[in-house]
Short mmCIF file of C-alpha atoms and ligand atoms in Angstrom, two decimals:
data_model
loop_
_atom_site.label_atom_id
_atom_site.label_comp_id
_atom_site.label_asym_id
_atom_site.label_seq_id
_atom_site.Cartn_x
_atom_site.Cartn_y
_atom_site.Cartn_z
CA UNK A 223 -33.43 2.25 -7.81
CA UNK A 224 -33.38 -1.26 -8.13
CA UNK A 225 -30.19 -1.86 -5.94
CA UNK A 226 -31.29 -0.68 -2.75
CA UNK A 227 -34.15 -3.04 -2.91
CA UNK A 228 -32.49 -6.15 -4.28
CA UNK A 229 -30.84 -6.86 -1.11
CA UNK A 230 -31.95 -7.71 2.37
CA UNK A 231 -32.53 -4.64 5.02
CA UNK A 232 -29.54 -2.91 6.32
CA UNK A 233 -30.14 -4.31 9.50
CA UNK A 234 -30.72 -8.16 8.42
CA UNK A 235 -27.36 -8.26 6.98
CA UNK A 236 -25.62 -7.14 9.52
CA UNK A 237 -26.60 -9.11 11.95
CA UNK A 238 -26.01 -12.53 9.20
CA UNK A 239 -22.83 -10.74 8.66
CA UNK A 240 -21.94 -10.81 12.94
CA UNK A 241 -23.09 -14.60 12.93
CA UNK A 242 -21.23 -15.57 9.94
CA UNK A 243 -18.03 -12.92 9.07
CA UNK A 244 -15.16 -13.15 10.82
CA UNK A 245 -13.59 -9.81 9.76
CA UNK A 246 -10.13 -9.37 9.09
CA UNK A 247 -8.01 -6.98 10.99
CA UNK A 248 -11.41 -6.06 13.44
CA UNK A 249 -12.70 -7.10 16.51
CA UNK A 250 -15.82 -9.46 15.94
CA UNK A 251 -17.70 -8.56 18.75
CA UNK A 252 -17.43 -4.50 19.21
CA UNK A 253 -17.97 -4.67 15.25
CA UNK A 254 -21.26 -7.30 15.98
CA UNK A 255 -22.65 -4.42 18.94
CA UNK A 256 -22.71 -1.91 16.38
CA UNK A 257 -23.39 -3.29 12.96
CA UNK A 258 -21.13 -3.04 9.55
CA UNK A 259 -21.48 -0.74 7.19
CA UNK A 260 -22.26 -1.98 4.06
CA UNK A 261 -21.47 -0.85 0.82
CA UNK A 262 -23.42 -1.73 -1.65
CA UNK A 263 -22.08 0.24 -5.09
CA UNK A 264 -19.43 2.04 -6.27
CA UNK A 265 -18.92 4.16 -9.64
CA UNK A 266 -16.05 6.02 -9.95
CA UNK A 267 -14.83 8.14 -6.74
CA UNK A 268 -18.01 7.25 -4.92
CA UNK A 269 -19.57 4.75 -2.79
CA UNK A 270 -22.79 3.89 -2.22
CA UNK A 271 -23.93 2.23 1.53
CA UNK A 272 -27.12 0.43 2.14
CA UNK A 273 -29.50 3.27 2.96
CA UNK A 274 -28.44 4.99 -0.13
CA UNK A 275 -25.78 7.47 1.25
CA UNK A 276 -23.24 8.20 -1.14
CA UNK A 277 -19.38 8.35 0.33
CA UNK A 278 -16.76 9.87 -1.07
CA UNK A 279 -13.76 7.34 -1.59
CA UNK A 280 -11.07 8.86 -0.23
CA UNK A 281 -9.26 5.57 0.46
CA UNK A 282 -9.66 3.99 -3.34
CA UNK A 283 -11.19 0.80 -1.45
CA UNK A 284 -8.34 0.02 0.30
CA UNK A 285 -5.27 2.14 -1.64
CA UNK A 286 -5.86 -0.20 -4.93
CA UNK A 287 -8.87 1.62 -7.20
CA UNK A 288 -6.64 3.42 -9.00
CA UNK A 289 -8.84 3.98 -12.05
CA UNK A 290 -12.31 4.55 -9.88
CA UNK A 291 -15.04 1.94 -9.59
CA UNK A 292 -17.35 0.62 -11.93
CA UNK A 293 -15.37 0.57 -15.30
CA UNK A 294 -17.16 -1.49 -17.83
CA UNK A 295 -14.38 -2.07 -20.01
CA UNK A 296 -12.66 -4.30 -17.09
CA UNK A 297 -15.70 -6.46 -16.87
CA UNK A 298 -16.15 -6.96 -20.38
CA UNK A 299 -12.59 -8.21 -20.19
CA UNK A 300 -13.12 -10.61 -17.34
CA UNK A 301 -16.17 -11.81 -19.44
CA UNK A 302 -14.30 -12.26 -23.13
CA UNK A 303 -11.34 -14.23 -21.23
CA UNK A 304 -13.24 -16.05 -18.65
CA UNK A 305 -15.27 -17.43 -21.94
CA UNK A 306 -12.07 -17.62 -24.31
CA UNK A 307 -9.82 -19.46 -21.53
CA UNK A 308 -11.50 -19.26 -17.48
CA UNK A 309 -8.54 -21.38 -16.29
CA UNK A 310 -5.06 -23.50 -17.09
CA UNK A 311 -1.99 -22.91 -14.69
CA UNK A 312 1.63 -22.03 -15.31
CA UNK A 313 3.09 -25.19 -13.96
CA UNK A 314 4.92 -27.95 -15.66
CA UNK A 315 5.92 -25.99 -19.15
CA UNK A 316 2.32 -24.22 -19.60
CA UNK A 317 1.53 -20.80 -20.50
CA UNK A 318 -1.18 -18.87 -22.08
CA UNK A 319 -1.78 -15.57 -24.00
CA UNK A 320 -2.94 -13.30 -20.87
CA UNK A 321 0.28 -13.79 -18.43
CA UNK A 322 2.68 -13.32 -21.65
CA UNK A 323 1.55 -9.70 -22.37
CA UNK A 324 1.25 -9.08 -18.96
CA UNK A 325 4.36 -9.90 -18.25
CA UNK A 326 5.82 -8.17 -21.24
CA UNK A 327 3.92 -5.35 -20.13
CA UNK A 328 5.53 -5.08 -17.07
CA UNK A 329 8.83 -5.62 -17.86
CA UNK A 330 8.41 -2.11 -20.07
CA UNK A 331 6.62 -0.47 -17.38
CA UNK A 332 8.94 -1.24 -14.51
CA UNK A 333 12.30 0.76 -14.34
CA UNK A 334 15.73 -0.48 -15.12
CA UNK A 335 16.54 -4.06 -15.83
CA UNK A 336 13.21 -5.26 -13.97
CA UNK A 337 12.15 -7.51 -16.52
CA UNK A 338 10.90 -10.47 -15.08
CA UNK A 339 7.33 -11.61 -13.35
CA UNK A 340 6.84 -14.31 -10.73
CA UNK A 341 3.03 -14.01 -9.92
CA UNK A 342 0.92 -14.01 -6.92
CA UNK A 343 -2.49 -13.36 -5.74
CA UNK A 344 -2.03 -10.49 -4.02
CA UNK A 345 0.88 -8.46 -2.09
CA UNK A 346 1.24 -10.79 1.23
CA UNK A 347 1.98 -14.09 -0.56
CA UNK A 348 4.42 -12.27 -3.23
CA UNK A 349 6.31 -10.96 -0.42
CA UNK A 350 6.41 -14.50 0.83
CA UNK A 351 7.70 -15.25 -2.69
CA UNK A 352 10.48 -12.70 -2.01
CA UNK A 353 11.71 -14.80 0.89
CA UNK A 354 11.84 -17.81 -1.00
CA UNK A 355 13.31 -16.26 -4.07
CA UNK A 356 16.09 -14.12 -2.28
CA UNK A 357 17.21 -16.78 -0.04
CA UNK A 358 17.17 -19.32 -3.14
CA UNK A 359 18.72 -16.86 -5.35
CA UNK A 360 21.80 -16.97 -2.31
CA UNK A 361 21.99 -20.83 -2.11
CA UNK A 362 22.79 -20.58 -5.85
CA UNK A 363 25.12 -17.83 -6.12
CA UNK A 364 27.49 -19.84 -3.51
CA UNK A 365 26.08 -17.85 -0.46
CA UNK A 366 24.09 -20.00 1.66
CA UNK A 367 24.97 -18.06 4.64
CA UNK A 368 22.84 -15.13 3.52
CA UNK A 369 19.36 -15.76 4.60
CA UNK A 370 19.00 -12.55 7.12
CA UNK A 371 16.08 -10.48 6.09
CA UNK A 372 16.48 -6.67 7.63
CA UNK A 373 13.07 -4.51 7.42
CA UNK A 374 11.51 -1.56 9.36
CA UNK A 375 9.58 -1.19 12.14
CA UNK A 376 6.04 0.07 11.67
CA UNK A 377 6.56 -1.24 8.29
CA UNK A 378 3.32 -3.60 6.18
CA UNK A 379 4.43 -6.09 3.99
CA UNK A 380 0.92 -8.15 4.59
CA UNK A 381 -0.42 -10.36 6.68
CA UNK A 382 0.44 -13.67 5.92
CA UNK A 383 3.83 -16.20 8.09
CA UNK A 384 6.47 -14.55 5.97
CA UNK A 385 4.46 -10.63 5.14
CA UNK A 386 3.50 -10.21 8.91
CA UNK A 387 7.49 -11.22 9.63
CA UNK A 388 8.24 -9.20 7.41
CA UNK A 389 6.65 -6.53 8.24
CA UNK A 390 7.05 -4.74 11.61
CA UNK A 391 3.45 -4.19 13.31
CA UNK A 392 3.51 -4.68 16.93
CA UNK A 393 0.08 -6.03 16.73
CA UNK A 394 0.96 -8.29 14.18
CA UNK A 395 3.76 -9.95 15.81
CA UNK A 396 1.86 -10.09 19.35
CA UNK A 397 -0.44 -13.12 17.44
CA UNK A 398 0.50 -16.78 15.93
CA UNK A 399 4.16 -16.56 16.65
CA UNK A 400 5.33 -13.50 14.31
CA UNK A 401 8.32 -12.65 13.15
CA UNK A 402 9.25 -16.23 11.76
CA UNK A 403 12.75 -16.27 12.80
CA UNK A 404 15.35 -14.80 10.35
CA UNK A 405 14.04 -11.02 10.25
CA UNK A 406 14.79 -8.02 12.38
CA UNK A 407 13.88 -4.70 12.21
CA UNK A 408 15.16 -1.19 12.28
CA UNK A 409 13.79 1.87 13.19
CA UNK A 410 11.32 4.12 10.35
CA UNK A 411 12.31 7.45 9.12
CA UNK A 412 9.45 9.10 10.90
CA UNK A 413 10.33 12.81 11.22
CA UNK A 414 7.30 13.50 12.98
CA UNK A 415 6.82 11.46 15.91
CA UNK A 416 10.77 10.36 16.25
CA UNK A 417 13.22 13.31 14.85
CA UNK A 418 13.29 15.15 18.19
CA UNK A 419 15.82 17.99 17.80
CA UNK A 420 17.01 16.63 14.76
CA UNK A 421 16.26 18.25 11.38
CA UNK A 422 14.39 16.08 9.37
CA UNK A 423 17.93 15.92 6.91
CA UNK A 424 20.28 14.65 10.10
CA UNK A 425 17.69 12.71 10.83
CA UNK A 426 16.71 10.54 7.30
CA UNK A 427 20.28 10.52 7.18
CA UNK A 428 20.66 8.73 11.12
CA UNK A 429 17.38 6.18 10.27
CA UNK A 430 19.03 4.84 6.61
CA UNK A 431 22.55 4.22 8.64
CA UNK A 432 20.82 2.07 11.53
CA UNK A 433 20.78 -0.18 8.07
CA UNK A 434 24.75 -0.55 8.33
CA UNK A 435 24.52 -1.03 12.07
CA UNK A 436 22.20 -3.58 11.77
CA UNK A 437 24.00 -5.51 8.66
CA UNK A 438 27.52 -5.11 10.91
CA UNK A 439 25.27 -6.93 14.11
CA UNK A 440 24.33 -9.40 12.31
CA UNK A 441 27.20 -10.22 9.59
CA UNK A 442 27.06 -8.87 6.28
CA UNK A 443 27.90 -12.34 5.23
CA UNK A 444 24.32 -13.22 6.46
CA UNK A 445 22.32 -10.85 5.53
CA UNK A 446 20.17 -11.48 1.86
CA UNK A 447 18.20 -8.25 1.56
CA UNK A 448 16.64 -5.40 2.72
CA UNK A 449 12.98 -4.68 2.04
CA UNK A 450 10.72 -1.23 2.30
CA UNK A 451 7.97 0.14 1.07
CA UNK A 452 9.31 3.68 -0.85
CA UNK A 453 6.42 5.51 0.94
CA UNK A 454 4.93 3.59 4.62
CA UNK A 455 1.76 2.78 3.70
CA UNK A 456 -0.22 1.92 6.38
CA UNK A 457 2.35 2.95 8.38
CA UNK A 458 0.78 6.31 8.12
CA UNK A 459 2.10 7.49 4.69
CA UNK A 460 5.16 7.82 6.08
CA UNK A 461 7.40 10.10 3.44
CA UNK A 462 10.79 9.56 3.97
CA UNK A 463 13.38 12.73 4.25
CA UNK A 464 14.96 13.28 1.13
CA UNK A 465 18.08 12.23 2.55
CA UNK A 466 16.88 8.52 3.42
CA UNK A 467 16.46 6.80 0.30
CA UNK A 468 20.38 7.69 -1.42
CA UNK A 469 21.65 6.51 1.90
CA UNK A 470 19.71 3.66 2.04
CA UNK A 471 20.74 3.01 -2.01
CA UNK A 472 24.35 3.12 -1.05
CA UNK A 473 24.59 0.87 1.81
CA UNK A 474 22.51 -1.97 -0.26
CA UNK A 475 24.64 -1.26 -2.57
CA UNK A 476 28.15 -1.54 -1.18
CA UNK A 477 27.53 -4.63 1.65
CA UNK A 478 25.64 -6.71 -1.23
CA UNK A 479 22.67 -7.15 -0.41
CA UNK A 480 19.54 -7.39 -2.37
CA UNK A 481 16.88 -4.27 -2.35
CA UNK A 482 13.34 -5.24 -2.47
CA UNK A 483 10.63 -2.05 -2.87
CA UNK A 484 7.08 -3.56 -2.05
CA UNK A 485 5.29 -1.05 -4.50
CA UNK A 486 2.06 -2.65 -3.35
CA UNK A 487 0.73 0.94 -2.57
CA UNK A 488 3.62 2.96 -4.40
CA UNK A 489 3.28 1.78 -7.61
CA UNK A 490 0.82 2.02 -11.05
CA UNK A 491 0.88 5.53 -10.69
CA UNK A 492 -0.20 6.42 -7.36
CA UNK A 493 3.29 8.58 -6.51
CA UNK A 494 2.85 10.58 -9.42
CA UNK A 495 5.17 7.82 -11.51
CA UNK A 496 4.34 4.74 -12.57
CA UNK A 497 6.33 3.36 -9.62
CA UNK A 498 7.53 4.95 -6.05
CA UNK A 499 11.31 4.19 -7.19
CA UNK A 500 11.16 6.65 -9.77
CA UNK A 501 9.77 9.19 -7.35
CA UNK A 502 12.63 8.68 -5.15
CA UNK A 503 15.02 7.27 -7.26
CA UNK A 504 15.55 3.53 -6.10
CA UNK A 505 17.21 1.07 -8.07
CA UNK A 506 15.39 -2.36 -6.36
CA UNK A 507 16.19 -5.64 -7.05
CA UNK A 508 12.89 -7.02 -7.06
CA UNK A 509 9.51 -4.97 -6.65
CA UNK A 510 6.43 -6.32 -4.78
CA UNK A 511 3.24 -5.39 -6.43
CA UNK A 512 -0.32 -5.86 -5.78
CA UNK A 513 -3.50 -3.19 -5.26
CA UNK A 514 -3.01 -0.94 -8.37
CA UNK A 515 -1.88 -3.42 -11.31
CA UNK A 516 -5.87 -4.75 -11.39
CA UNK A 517 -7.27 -1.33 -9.60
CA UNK A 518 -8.13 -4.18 -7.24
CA UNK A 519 -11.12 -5.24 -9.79
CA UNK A 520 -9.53 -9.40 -9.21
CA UNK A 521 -7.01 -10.21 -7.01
CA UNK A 522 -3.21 -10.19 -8.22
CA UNK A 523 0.10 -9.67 -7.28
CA UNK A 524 3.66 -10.26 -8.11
CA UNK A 525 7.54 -9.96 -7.67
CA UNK A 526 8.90 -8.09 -10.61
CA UNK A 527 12.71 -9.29 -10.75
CA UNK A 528 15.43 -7.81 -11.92
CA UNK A 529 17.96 -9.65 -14.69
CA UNK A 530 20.32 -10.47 -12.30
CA UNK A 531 17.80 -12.11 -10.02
CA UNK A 532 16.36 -13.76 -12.79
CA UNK A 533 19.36 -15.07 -14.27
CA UNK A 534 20.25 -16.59 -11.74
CA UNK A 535 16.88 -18.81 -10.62
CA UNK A 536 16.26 -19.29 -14.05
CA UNK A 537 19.49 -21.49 -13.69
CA UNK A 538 17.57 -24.23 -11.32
CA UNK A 539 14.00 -25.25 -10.43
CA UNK A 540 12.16 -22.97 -8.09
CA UNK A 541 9.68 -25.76 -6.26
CA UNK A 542 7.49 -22.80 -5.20
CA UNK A 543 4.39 -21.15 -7.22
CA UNK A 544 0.58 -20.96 -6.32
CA UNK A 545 -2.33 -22.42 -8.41
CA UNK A 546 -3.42 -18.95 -9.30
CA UNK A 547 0.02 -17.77 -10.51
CA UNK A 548 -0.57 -16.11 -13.18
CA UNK A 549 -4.26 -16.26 -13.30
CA UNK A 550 -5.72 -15.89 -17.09
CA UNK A 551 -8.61 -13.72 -16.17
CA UNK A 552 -6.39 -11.81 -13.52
CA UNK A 553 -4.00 -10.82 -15.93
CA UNK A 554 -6.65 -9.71 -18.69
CA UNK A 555 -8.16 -7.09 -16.16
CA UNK A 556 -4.70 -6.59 -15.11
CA UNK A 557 -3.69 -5.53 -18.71
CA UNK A 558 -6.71 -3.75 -19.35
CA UNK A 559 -6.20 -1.47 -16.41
CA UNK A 560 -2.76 -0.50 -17.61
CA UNK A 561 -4.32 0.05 -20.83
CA UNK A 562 -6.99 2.30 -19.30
CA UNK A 563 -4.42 3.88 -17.39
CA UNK A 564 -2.16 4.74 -20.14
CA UNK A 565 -5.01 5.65 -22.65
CA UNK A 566 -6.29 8.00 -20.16
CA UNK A 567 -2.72 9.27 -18.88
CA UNK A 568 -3.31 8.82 -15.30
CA UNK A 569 0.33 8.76 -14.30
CA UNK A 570 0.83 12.03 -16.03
CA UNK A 571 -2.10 13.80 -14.23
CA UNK A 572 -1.81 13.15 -10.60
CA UNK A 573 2.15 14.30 -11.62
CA UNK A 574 1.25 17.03 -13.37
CA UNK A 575 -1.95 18.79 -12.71
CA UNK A 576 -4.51 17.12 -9.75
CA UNK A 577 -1.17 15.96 -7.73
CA UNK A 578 0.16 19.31 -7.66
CA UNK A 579 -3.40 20.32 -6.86
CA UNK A 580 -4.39 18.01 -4.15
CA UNK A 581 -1.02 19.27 -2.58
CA UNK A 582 -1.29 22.93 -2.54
CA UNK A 583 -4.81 22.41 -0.91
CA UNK A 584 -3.81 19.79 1.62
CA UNK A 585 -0.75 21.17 3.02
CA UNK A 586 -2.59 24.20 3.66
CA UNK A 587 -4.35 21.93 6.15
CA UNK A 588 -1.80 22.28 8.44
CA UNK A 589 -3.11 25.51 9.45
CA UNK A 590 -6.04 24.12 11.01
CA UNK A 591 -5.44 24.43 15.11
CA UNK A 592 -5.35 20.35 15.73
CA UNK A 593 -3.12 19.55 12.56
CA UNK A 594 0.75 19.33 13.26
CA UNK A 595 2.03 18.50 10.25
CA UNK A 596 1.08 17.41 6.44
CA UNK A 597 2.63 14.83 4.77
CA UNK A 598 2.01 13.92 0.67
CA UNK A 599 3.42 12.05 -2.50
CA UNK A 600 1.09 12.14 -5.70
CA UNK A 601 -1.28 10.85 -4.49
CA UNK A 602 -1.54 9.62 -0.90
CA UNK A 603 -1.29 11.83 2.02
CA UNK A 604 -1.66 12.28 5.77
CA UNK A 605 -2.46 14.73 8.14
CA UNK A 606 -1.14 14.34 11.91
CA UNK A 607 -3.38 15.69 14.88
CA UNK A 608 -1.77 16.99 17.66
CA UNK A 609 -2.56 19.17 20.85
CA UNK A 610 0.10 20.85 20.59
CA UNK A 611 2.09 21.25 17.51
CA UNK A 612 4.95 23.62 18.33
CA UNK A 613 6.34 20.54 20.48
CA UNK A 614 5.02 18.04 18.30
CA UNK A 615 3.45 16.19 21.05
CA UNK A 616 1.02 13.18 21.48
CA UNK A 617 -2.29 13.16 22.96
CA UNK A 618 -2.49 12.39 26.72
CA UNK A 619 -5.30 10.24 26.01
CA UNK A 620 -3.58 7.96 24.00
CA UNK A 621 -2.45 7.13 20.77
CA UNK A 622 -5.74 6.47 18.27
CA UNK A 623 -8.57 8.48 20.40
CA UNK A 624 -8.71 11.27 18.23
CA UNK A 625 -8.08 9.74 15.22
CA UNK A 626 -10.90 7.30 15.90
CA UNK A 627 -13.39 10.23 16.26
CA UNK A 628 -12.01 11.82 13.30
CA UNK A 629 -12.70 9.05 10.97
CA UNK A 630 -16.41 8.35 12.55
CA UNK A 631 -16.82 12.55 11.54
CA UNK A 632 -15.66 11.92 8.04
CA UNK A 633 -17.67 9.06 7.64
CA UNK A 634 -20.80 10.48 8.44
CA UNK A 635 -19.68 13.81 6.38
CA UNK A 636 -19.52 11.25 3.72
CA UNK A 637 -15.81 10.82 2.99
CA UNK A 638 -13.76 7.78 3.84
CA UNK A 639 -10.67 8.96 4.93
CA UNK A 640 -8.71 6.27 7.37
CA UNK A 641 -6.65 7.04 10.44
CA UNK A 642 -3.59 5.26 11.44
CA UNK A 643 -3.25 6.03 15.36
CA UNK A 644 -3.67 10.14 15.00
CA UNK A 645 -3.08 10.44 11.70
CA UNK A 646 -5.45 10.68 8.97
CA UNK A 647 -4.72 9.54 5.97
CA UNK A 648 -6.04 9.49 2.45
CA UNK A 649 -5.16 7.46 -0.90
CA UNK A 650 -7.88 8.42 -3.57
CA UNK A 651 -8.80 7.01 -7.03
CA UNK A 652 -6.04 8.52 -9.76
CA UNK A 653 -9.01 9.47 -11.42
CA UNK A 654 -10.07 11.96 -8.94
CA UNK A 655 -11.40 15.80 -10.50
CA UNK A 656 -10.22 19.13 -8.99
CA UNK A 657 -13.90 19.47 -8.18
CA UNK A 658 -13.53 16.08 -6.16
CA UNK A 659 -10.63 17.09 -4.54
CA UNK A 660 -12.76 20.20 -3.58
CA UNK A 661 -15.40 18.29 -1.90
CA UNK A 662 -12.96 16.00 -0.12
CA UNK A 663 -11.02 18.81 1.62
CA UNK A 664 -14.48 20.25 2.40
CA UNK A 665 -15.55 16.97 3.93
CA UNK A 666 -12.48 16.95 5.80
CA UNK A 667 -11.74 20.36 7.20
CA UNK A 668 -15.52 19.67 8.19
CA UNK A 669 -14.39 16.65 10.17
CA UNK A 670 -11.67 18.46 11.69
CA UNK A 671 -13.46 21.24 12.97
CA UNK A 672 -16.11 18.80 14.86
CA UNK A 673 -13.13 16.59 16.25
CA UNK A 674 -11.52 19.66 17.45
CA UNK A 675 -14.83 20.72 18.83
CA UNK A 676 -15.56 17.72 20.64
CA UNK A 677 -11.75 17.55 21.81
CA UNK A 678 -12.09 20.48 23.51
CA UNK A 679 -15.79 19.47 25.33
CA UNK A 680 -14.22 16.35 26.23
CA UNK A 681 -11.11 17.84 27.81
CA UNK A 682 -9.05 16.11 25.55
CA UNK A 683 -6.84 18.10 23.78
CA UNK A 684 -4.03 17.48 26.27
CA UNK A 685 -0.50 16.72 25.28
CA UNK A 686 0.91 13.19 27.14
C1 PLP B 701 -1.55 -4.13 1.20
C2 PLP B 701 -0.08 -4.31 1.25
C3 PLP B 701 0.50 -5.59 1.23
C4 PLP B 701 -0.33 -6.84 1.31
O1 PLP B 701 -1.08 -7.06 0.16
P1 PLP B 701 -2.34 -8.05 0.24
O2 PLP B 701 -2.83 -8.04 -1.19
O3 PLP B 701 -3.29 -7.49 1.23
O4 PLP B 701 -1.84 -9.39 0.63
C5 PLP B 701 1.87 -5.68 1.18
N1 PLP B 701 2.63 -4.59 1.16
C6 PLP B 701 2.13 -3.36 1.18
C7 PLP B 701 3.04 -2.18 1.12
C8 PLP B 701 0.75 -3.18 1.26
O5 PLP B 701 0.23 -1.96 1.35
#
């Protein structure tokens, strides 16, 4: 039991991690009153904290351990390259073994005529890649004009100048002078919260043409590209209506402009394909990816370009890349996790068998008295609280009060499952067992029942 001794007490770290942490996405000080949790291990679906609790993983660290933690393979990798070649960049006419296959890899991975990698460190600064490329890719087809990026509200592209722009989080724009000018945003396909009378058909159909209105306010002439994630993320696993994404095809399509899916979340296997567009049948441009192309072992990220993209920036210099483009020991874990993944048919299973099986089990969920609706792809899923579902209403108290207590239940029932205002939301390891998925809808319906307990105590469960 070595590892719960070779660190400091529970206690001493959080306090060095108060004075010397600053968190992102958290505020410092309510975090310093009560103390991090820290995690200390991880092997496979489960986490282990510093008093030894073990925590189910119902969030795959943050959406990226697709093949579960603690895979020895991935470090023997990191070790073999890291000895063989720790370092060189892909500047100035370089290149080494690692980005090569990788790249290669991806091109036979990725659907259509996505063939073509410009790398990153993660999903923020590829999507700030994306702005660069798309509006470069304009200058040189003789289209200047078109520098207009169009996204969605409640969308998360990261959280960098150009991925917090790009993205549309309220909370994101309120700080350092988001959106960077050159971005607007329409309105999400969120059934739930924003259909009202409409069926959830009429209404994907209404959300994908505020694209076309938005394109005719601005100018088609100006506008480069529209970006989305195939499934909202963070958003609150948002699943589109099925009418949204053919709609959405088609106007991309006809006013010429350039599709981006950020598969940060959607893609290596986590909506039951290797990538979101195959799930709904999208035909991007360029793809953002992140998270699951290293299972989040070492961070990297990337634009995956299509040939007529590439063909055309190929044609110039592009004065834009980041030391770590490319990364040799990045792209060896990289390539070893698709290996693992394919050896071990991942893809195949959460599409075929513990998909399927999550689902059946979690949309029954919505029979639980403070669960409105269910939403799922593969695997990633959400579960919206409501007092009152029949009207599909909000909580009096405001948006994020139940959900808050929700997650603190799950927590100390020992899952992590995250909530996203009143929604909870779960994105677990590919590798997760029926048994697994047994104990995490335990955990949770356990979680429920106490938040709709305490709900009730507190007077709470009152619609706004
Ligand atoms: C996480 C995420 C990002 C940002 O990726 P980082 O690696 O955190 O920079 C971008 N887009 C989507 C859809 C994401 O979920």
């Amino acid at each position: 039991m070595s590892h719960l001794f070779n660190h400091l007490p529970t206690a001493e770290l959080q306090a060095l991690d108060a004075r010397h942490h600053l968190h992102p996405f958290t505020h410092g000080q309510a975090l310093a009153a009560k103390g991090a949790r820290i995690i200390t291990r991880a092997k496979g679906c489960f986490l282990t904290d510093s008093e030894g609790a073990e925590i189910l993983d119902g969030m795959a660290g943050l959406w990226c351990v697709n093949i579960g933690h603690g895979r020895e393979e991935m470090a023997r990798v990191a070790y073999d390259q890291m000895m063989e070649l720790a370092f060189y960049n892909t500047f100035f006419q370089t290149s080494h073994p690692p980005v090569i296959e990788l790249s290669q890899k991806l091109a036979e991975l990725a659907p259509g005529d996505l063939n073509h990698v410009f790398y990153a460190s993660g999903g923020s600064d590829a999507n700030d890649t994306n702005i660069r490329a798309v509006r470069h890719y304009w200058q040189l087809v003789g289209k200047p004009e078109k520098t207009h990026f169009i996204s969605r509200k409640n969308a998360y592209h990261g959280s960098t100048m150009g991925g917090g722009s790009l993205g549309g989080m309220a909370g994101i724009h309120a700080q350092g002078g988001l959106p960077i000018p050159g971005i607007s945003h329409i309105d999400q396909p969120f059934w739930w919260a924003e259909g009202g009378d409409m069926t959830p058909e009429e209404f994907g159909l209404a959300r994908a043409r505020a694209l076309e209105a938005e394109i005719d306010r601005i100018g088609g002439d100006r506008v480069a590209a529209f970006i989305a994630e195939p499934v909202q993320g963070a958003g609150a696993v948002i699943v589109p209506p099925d009418s949204y994404w053919p709609e959405i095809s088609r106007i991309c399509r006809e006013r010429d402009i350039l599709l981006i899916a950020d598969e940060v979340i959607t893609g290596f296997g986590r909506t039951g394909n290797w990538f979101g567009s195959q799930t709904f049948d999208i035909k991007p441009d360029i793809m953002t990816v992140a998270k699951g192309l290293s299972s989040g072992y070492i961070p990297i990220g990337g634009s995956i370009l299509s040939d007529k993209v590439f063909d055309v920036l190929s044609g110039d210099e592009f004065n834009h890349g980041y030391t770590y483009s490319g990364h040799p020991v990045a792209c060896a874990v990289a390539l070893e996790n698709l290996r693992i993944m394919q050896e071990e048919n991942m893809v195949e299973t959460v599409r075929n068998d513990t998909g399927p099986y999550l689902k059946e089990k979690w949309q029954a969920l919505a029979d639980h008295p403070l669960v409105g609706e269910t939403r799922i792809s593969g695997m990633m899923a959400a579960l919206q609280m409501t007092p009152d579902k029949t009207a599909r209403a909000a909580f009096a108290e405001g948006d994020g009060v139940a959900g808050l207590i929700c997650r603190e239940n799950a927590f100390a029932n020992g899952l992590v499952m995250r909530h996203v205002g009143d929604s909870m939301i779960i994105s677990p390891p590919l590798v997760i067992t029926h048994a697994q998925i047994d104990t995490l809808i335990e955990r949770a319906v356990k979680s429920l029942d106490q938040t709709h307990a305490r709900l009730k105590a507190e007077g709470l469960m009152k619609t706004a």
